[in-house]
Short mmCIF file of C-alpha atoms and ligand atoms in Angstrom, two decimals:
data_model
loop_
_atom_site.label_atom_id
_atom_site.label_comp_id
_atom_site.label_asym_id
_atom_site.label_seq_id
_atom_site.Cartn_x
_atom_site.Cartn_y
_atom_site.Cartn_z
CA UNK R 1 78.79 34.71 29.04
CA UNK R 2 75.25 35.02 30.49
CA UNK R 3 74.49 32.54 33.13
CA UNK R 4 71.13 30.61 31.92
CA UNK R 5 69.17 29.79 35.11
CA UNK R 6 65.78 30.78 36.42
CA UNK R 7 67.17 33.12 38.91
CA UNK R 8 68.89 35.52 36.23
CA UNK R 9 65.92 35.39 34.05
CA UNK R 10 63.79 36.80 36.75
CA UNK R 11 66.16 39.66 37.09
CA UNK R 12 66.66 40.03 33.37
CA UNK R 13 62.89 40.32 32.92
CA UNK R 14 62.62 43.08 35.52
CA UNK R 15 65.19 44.90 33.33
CA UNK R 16 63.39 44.45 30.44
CA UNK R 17 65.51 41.89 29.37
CA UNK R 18 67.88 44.21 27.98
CA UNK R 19 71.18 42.78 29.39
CA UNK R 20 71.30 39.36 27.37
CA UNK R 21 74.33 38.85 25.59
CA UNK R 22 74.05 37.27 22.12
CA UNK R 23 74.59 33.59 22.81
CA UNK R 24 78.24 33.11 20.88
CA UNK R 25 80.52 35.79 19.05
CA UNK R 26 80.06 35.73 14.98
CA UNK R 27 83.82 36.10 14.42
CA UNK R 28 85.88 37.08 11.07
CA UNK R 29 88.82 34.83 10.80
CA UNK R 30 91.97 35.74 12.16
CA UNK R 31 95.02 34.72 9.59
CA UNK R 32 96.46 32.00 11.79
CA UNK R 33 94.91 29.13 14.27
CA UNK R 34 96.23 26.57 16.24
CA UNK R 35 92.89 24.30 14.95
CA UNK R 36 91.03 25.04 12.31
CA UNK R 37 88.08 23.02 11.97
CA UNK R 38 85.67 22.80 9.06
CA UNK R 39 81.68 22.05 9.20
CA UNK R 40 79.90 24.03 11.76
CA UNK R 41 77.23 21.24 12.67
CA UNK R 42 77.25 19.56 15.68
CA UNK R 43 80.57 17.40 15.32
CA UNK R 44 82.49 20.02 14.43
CA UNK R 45 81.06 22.66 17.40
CA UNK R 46 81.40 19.85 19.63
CA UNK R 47 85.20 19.41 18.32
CA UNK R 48 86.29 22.76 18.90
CA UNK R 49 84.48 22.93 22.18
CA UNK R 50 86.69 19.67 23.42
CA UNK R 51 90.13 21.24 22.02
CA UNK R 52 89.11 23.72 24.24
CA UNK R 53 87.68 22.50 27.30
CA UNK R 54 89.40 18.98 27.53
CA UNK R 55 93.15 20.65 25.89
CA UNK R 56 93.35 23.96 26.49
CA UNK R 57 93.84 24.57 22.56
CA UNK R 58 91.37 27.67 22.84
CA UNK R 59 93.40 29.56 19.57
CA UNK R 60 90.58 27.62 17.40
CA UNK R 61 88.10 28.55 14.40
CA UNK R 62 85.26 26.68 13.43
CA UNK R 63 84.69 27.33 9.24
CA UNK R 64 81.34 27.03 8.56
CA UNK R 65 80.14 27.86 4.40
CA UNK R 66 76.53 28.51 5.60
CA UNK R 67 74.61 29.19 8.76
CA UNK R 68 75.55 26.39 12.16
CA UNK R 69 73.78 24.05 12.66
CA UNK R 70 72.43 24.69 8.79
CA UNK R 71 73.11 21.07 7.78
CA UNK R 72 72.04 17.65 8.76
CA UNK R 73 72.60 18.33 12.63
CA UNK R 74 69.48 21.08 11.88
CA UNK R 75 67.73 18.62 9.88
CA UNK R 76 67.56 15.78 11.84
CA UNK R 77 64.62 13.29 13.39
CA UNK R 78 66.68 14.24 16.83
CA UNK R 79 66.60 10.52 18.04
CA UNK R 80 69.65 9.21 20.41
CA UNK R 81 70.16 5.57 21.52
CA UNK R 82 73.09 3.04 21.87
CA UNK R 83 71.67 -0.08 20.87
CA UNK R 84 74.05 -1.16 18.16
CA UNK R 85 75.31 -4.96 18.03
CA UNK R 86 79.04 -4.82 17.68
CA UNK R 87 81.25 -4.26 21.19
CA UNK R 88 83.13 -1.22 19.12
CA UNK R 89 80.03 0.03 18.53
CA UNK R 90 78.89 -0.10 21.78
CA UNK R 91 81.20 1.26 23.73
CA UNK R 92 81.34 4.52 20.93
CA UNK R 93 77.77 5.31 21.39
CA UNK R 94 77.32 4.25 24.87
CA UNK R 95 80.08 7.22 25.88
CA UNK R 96 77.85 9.56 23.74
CA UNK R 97 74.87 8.72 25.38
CA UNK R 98 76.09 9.15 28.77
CA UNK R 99 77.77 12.60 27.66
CA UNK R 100 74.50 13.55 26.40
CA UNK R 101 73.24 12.67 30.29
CA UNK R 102 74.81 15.30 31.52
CA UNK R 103 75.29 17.72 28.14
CA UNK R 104 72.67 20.16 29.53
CA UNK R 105 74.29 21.14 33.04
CA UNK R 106 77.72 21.10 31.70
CA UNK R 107 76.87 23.10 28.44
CA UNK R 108 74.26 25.55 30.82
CA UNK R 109 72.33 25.05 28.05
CA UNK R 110 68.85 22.96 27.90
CA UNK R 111 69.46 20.66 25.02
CA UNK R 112 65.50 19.40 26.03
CA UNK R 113 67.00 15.47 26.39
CA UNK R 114 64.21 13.79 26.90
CA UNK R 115 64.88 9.67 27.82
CA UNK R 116 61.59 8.49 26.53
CA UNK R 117 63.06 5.42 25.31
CA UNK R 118 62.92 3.37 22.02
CA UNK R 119 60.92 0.33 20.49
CA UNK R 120 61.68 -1.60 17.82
CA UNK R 121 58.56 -3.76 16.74
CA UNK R 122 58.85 -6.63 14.71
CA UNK R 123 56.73 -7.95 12.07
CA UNK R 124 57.45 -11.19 11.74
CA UNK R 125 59.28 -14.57 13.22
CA UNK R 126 62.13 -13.67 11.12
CA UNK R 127 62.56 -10.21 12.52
CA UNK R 128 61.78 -11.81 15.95
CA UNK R 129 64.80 -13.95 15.85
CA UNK R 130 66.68 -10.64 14.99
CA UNK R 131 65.60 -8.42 17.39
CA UNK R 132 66.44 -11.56 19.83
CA UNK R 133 70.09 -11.39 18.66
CA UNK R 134 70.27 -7.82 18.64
CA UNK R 135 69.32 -7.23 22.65
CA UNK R 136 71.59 -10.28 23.50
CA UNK R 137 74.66 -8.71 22.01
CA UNK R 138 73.67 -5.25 23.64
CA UNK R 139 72.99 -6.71 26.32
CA UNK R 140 76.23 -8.44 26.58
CA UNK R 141 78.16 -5.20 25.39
CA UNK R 142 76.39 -4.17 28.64
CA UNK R 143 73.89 -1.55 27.64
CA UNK R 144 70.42 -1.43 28.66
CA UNK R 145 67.64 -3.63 27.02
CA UNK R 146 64.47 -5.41 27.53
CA UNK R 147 62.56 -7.57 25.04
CA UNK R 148 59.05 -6.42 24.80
CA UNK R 149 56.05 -8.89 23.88
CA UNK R 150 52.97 -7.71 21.86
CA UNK R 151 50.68 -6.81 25.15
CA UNK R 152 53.62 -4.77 26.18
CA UNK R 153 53.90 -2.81 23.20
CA UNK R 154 50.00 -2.16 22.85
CA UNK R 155 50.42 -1.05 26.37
CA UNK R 156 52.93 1.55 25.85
CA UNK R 157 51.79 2.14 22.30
CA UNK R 158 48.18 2.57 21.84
CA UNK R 159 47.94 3.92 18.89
CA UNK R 160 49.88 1.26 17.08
CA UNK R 161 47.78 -1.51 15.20
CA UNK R 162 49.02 -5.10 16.65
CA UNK R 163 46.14 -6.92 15.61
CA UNK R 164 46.85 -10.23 13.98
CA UNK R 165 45.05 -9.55 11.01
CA UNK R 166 47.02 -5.99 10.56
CA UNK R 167 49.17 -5.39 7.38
CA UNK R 168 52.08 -5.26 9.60
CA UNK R 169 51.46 -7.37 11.85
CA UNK R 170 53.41 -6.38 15.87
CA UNK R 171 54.50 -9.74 16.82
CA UNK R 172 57.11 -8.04 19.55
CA UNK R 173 60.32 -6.21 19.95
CA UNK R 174 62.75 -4.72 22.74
CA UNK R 175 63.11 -1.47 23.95
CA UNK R 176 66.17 0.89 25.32
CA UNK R 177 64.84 2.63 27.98
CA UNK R 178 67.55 5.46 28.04
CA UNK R 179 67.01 6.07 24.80
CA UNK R 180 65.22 9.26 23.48
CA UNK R 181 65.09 12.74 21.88
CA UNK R 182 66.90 16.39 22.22
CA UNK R 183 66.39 19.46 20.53
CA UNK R 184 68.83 19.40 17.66
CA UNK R 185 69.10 23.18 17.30
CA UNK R 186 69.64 23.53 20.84
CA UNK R 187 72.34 21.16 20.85
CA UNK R 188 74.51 23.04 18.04
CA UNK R 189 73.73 26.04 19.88
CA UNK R 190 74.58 24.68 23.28
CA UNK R 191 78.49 23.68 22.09
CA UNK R 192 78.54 26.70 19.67
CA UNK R 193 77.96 28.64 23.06
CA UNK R 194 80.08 27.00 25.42
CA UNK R 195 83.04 26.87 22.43
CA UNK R 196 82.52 30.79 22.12
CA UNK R 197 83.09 31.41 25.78
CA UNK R 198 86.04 29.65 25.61
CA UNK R 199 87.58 31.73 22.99
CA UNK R 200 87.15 29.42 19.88
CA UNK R 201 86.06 32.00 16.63
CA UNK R 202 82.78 30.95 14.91
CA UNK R 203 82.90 31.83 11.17
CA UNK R 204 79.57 32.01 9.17
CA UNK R 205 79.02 32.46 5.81
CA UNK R 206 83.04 31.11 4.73
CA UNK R 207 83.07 28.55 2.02
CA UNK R 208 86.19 26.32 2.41
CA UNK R 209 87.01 25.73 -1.50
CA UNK R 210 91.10 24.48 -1.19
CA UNK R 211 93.45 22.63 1.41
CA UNK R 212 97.21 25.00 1.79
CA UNK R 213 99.98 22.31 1.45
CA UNK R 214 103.31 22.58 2.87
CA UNK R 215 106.77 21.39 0.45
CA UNK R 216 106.37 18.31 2.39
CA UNK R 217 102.76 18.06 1.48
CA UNK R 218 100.98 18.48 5.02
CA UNK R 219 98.13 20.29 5.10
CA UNK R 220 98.88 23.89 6.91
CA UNK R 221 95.94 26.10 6.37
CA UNK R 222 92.79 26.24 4.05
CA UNK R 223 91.74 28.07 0.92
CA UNK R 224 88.31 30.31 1.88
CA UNK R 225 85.70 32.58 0.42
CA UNK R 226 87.48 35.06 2.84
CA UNK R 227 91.05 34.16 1.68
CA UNK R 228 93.81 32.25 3.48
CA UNK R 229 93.60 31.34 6.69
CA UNK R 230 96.95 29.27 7.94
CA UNK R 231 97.04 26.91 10.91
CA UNK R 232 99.12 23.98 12.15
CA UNK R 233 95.89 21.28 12.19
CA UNK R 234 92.88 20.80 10.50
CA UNK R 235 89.66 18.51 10.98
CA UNK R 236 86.80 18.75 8.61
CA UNK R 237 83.29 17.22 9.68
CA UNK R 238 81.67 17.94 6.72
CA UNK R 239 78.75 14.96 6.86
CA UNK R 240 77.56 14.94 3.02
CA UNK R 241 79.99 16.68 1.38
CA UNK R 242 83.23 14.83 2.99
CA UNK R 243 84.11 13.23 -0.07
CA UNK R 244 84.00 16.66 -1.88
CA UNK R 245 86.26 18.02 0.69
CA UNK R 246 88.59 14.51 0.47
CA UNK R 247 88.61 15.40 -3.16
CA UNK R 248 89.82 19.08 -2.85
CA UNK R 249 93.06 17.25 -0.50
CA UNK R 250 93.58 14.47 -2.91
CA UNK R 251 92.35 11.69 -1.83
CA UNK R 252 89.49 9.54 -1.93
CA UNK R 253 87.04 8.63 0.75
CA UNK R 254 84.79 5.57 0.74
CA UNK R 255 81.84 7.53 1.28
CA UNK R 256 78.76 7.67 -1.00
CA UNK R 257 76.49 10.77 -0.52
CA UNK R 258 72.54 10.24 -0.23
CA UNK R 259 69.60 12.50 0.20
CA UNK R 260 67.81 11.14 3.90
CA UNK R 261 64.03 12.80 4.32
CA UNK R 262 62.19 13.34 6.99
CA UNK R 263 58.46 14.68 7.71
CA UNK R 264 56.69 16.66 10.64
CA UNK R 265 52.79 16.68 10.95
CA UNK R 266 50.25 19.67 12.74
CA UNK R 267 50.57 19.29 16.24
CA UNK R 268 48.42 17.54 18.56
CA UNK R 269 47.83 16.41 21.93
CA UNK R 270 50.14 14.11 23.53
CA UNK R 271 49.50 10.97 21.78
CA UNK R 272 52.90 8.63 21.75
CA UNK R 273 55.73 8.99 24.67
CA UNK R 274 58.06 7.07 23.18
CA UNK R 275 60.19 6.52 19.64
CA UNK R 276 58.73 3.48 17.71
CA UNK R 277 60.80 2.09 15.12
CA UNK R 278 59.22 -0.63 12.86
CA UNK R 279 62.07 -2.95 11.60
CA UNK R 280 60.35 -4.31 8.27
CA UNK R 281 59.07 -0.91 6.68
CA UNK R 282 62.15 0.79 7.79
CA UNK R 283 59.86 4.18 9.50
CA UNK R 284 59.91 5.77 12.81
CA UNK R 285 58.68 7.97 14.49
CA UNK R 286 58.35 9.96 17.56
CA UNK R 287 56.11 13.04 18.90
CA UNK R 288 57.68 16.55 19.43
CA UNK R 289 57.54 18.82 22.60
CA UNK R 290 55.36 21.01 20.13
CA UNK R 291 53.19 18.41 19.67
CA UNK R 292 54.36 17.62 15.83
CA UNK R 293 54.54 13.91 15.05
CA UNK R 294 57.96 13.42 13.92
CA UNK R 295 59.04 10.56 11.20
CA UNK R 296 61.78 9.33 9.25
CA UNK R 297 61.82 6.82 6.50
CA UNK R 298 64.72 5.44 4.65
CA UNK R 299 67.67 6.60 2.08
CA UNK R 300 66.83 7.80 -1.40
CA UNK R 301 67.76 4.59 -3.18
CA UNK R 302 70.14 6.98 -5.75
CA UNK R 303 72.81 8.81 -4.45
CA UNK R 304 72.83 12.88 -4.49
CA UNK R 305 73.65 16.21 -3.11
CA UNK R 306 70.07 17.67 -3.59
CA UNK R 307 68.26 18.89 -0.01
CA UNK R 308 64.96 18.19 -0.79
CA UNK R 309 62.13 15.78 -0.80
CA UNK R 310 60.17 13.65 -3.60
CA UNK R 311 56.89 12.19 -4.29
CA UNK R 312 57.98 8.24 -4.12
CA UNK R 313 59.63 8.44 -0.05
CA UNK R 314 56.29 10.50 0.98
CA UNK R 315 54.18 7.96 -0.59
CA UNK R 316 56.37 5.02 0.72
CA UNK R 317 57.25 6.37 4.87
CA UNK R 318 53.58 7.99 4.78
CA UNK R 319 51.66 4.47 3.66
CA UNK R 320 53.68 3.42 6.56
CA UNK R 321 52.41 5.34 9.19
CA UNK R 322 48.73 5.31 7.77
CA UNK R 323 49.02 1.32 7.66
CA UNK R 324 50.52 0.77 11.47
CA UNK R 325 49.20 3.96 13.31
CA UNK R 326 45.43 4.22 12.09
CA UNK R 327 44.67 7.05 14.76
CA UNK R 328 47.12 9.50 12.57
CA UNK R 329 45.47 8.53 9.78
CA UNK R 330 43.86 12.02 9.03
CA UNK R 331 46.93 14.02 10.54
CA UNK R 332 48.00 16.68 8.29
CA UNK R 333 51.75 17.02 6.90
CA UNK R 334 53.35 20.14 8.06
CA UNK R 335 56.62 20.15 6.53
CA UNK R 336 58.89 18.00 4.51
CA UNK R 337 62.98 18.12 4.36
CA UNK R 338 66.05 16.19 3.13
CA UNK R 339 69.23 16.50 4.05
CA UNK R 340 73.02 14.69 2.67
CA UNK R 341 74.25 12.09 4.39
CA UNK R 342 77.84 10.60 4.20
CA UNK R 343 77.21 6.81 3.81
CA UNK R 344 80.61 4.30 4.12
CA UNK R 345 80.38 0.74 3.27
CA UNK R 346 80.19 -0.83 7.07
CA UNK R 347 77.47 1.97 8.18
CA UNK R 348 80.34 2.78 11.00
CA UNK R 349 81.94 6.44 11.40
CA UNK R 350 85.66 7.64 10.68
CA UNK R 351 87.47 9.24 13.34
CA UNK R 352 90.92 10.42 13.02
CA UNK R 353 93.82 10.79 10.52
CA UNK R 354 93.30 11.09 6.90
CA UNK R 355 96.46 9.65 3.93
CA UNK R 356 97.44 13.73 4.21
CA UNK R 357 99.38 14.48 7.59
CA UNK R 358 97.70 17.37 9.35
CA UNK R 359 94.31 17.03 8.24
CA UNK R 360 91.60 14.88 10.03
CA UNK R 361 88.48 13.68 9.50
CA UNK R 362 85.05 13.00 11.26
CA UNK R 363 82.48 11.23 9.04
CA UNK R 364 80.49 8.49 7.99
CA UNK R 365 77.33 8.38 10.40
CA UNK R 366 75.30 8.08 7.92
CA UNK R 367 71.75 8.22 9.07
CA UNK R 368 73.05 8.15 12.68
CA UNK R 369 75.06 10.94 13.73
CA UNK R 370 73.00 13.12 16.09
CA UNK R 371 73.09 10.70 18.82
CA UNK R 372 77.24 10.69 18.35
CA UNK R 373 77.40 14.10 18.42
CA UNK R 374 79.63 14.17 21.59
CA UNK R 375 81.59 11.67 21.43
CA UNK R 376 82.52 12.37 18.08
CA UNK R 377 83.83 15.82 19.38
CA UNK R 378 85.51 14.37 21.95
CA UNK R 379 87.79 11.78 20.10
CA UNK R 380 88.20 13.70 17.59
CA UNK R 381 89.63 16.28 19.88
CA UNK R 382 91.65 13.84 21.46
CA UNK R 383 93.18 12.99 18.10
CA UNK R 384 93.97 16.11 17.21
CA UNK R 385 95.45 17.48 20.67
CA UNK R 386 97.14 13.68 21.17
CA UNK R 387 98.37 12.49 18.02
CA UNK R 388 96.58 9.61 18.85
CA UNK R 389 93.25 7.86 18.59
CA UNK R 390 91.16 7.60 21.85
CA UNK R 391 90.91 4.48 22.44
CA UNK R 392 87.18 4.29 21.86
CA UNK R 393 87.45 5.54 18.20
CA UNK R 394 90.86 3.42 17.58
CA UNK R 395 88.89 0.91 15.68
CA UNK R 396 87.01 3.15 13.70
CA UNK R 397 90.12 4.72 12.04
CA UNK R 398 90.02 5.24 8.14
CA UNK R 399 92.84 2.31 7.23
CA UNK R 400 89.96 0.02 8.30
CA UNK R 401 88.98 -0.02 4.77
CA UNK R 402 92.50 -1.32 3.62
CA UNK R 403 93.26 -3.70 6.68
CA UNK R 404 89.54 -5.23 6.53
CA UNK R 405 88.87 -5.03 9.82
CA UNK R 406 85.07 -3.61 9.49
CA UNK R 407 82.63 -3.33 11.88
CA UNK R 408 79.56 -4.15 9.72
CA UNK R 409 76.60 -2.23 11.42
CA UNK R 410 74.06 -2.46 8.62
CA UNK R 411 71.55 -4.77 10.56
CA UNK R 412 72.00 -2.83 13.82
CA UNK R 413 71.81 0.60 12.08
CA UNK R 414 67.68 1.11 12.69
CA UNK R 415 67.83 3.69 9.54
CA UNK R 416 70.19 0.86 7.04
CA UNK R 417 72.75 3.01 5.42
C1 LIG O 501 66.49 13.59 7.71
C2 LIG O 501 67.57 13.14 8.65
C3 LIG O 501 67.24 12.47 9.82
C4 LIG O 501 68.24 12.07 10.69
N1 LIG O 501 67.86 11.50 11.89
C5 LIG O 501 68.81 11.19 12.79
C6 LIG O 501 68.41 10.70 14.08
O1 LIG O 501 67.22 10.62 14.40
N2 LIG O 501 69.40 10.36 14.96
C7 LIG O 501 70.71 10.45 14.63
O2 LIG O 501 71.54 10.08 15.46
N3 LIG O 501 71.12 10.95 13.45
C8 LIG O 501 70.21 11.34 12.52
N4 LIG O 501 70.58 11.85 11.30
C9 LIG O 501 72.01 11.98 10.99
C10 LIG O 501 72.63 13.20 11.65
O3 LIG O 501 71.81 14.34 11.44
C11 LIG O 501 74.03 13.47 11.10
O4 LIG O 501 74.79 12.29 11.13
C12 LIG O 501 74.76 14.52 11.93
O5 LIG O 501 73.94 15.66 12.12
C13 LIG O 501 76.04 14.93 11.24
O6 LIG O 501 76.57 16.05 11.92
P1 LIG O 501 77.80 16.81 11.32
O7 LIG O 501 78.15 17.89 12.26
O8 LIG O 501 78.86 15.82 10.96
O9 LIG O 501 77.27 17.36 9.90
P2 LIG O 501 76.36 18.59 9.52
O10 LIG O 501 75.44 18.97 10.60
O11 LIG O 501 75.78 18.27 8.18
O12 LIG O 501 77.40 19.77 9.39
C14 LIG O 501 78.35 19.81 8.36
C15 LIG O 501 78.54 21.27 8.00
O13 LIG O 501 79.63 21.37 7.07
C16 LIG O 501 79.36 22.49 6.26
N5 LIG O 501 80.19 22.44 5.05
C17 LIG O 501 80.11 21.56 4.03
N6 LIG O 501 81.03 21.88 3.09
C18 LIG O 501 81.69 22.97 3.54
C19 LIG O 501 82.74 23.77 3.00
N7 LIG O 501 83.28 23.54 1.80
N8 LIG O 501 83.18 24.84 3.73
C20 LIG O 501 82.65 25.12 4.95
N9 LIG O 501 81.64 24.40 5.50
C21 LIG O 501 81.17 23.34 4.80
C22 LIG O 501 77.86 22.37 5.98
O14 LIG O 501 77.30 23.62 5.56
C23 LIG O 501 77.32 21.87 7.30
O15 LIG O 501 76.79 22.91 8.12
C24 LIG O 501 69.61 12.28 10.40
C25 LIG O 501 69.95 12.93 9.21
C26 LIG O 501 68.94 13.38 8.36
C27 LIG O 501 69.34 14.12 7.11
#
């Protein structure tokens, strides 16, 4: 593997930089793995990267039915923050974050992480009270917050309208500093890299379409668009589609699949440094390293498994932004995208075992995966090199749903899903 650093570029570039190496190896599947895992966006790169580097289980293919990186974990609004409200939740994001602190050096790989931090304005006395609430119980769960008031906000925000007399009225919020944005590409990329050098097979272009079940009924290898492939575990992070993949092992998830859009404008000069998120009308939105305002809205309010946009969220997250930003007013649209998004009833993720013995599951994020992009690698690596949960996923296990021991994250979710 090429050594990314300034040094080698310099001597690349003097040789015409014809000695790169492509970045990972496109593999065709061997018949057998130790690990196969499904989904080639970021949870399932970062999986196979962790059975390598963390286990030493390098005899490992990720399956991926399009292009990496091709699903939500390329279509994402890139933002990453740990301000949830539950302690579960805390201490699950809060290990992403901080793997995310160091992702670039360890990867070699600049994942752009940017820590510009993260408002949340709200609108009214009601939302006040909540956003009170929420930064207590973060910071009790001991991660980083600050409440802001509404000359604090204007400071850091000019463009924002706070006036009194504003449709949306700014009447405060909080902020997590270490909050921020990456470059989603670059982190599929990164772990697709770092997994390759380690010996773990990236397949493109293989549909999965059929689970291989032993006489005893575990799953032992998977039905592909390139035939049979057999191996002794298999974990599918599959985002939208896990409940079609649940279906093709028979069983049922508690997942409901939902288009999420998002938006990017022309770029301009630097005009916001940080990630505003405006609790009533449900938008966000952030500014790109290109320049490109970037903003997010909420769920299509009917569920489906079609990747595009429609009329009704433009008019609804784009109102949004003309009402509380009037500077952007006259900003042009550049491009417009949906991606599927696995939804489960407590807006928390599933990590770990599914009701068929050898096959595991990552899913559930929701509108919130990117920032959990590590740490759901990592414990779902454990899981499948351990037997057992890591103790920060433990709670989110699937039997949740039958014990009743949810950890209700609606509220806290900043995108509600
Ligand atoms: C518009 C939008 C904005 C978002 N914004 C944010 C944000 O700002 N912050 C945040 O934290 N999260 C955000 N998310 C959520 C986040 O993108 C996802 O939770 C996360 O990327 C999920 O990663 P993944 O690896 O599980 O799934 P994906 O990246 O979707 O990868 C799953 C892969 O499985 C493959 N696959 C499916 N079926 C099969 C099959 N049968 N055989 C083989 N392969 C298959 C797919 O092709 C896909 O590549 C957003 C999502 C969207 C759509």
């Amino acid at each position: 593997m090429n050594w990314y650093s300034g040094l080698n570029l310099i001597a690349q570039g003097l040789r015409g930089h014809r000695g790169w190496e492509p970045a990972w190896r496109s593999a065709t599947p061997k018949p057998r793995y130790d690990v196969i895992i499904v989904g080639g966006g970021g949870h399932g790169l970062a999986t196979a990267y962790y059975l390598a580097r963390n286990h030493g289980v390098t005899n490992v293919a990720v399956i991926e039915k399009g292009w990496i990186g091709g699903g939500n974990s390329g279509r994402n609004t890139t933002v990453i923050r740990s301000n949830y409200y539950y302690r579960e939740s805390a201490d699950l994001y809060e290990f992403s974050l901080k793997l995310y602190e160091r992702l670039a050096r360890e990867l070699n790989y600049n994942i752009m992480f940017s820590q510009r931090g993260m408002i949340v304005t709200a609108h009214s006395r009601h939302d006040m009270e909540l956003s009170a609430r929420w930064a207590g119980a973060m910071r009790r769960n001991g991660v980083d917050t600050d409440m802001l008031d509404v000359s604090e906000i204007a400071d850091r925000v000019p463009a924002l309208n706070v006036s009194p007399r504003a449709r949306f009225p700014v009447v405060g919020g909080f902020v997590q500093k270490r909050a921020g944005t990456a470059r989603h590409d670059a982190v599929v990329w990164g772990y697709a890299r770092a997994a390759s050098a380690l010996g773990v097979d990236i397949v493109e272009g293989c549909e999965v379409k059929g689970f291989v079940r032993s006489p005893s009924g575990s799953v032992v290898g998977i039905e592909t668009s390139m035939g049979r492939i057999v191996a002794d575990k298999v974990g599918m992070a599959v985002a939208g589609h896990s409940s079609v993949l649940a279906g093709m092992a028979g069983f049922r998830l508690p997942v409901t699949s939902y288009a999420l859009q998002a938006f990017v404008s022309e770029p301009l000069k630097p005009a916001l440094d940080t990630v505003v998120l405006s609790l009533a009308t449900g938008m966000y939105i952030s500014q790109s390293d290109k320049g490109g305002l970037v903003i997010g809205g909420g769920l299509d309010r009917y569920s489906s498994y079609a990747q595009r946009g429609n009329a009704p969220v433009i008019r609804d997250v784009v109102g949004s932004v003309a009402e509380q930003f009037p500077p952007f007013r006259r900003v042009r649209l550049l491009r417009h995208w949906a991606g599927i998004v696995d939804v489960v009833p407590d807006s928390s993720p599933v990590i770990g075992e599914t009701p068929v013995p050898g096959l595991y599951l990552n899913c559930g994020w929701g509108t919130g995966g990117f920032k959990a992009i590590p740490v759901g690698g990592w414990t779902l690596a454990h899981h499948i090199a351990t037997g057992t949960p890591h103790p920060v996923a433990r709670p989110f296990q699937l039997e949740r749903f039958k014990t009743g021991a949810l950890i209700d994250e609606a509220a806290a979710s900043g995108i509600a899903h």
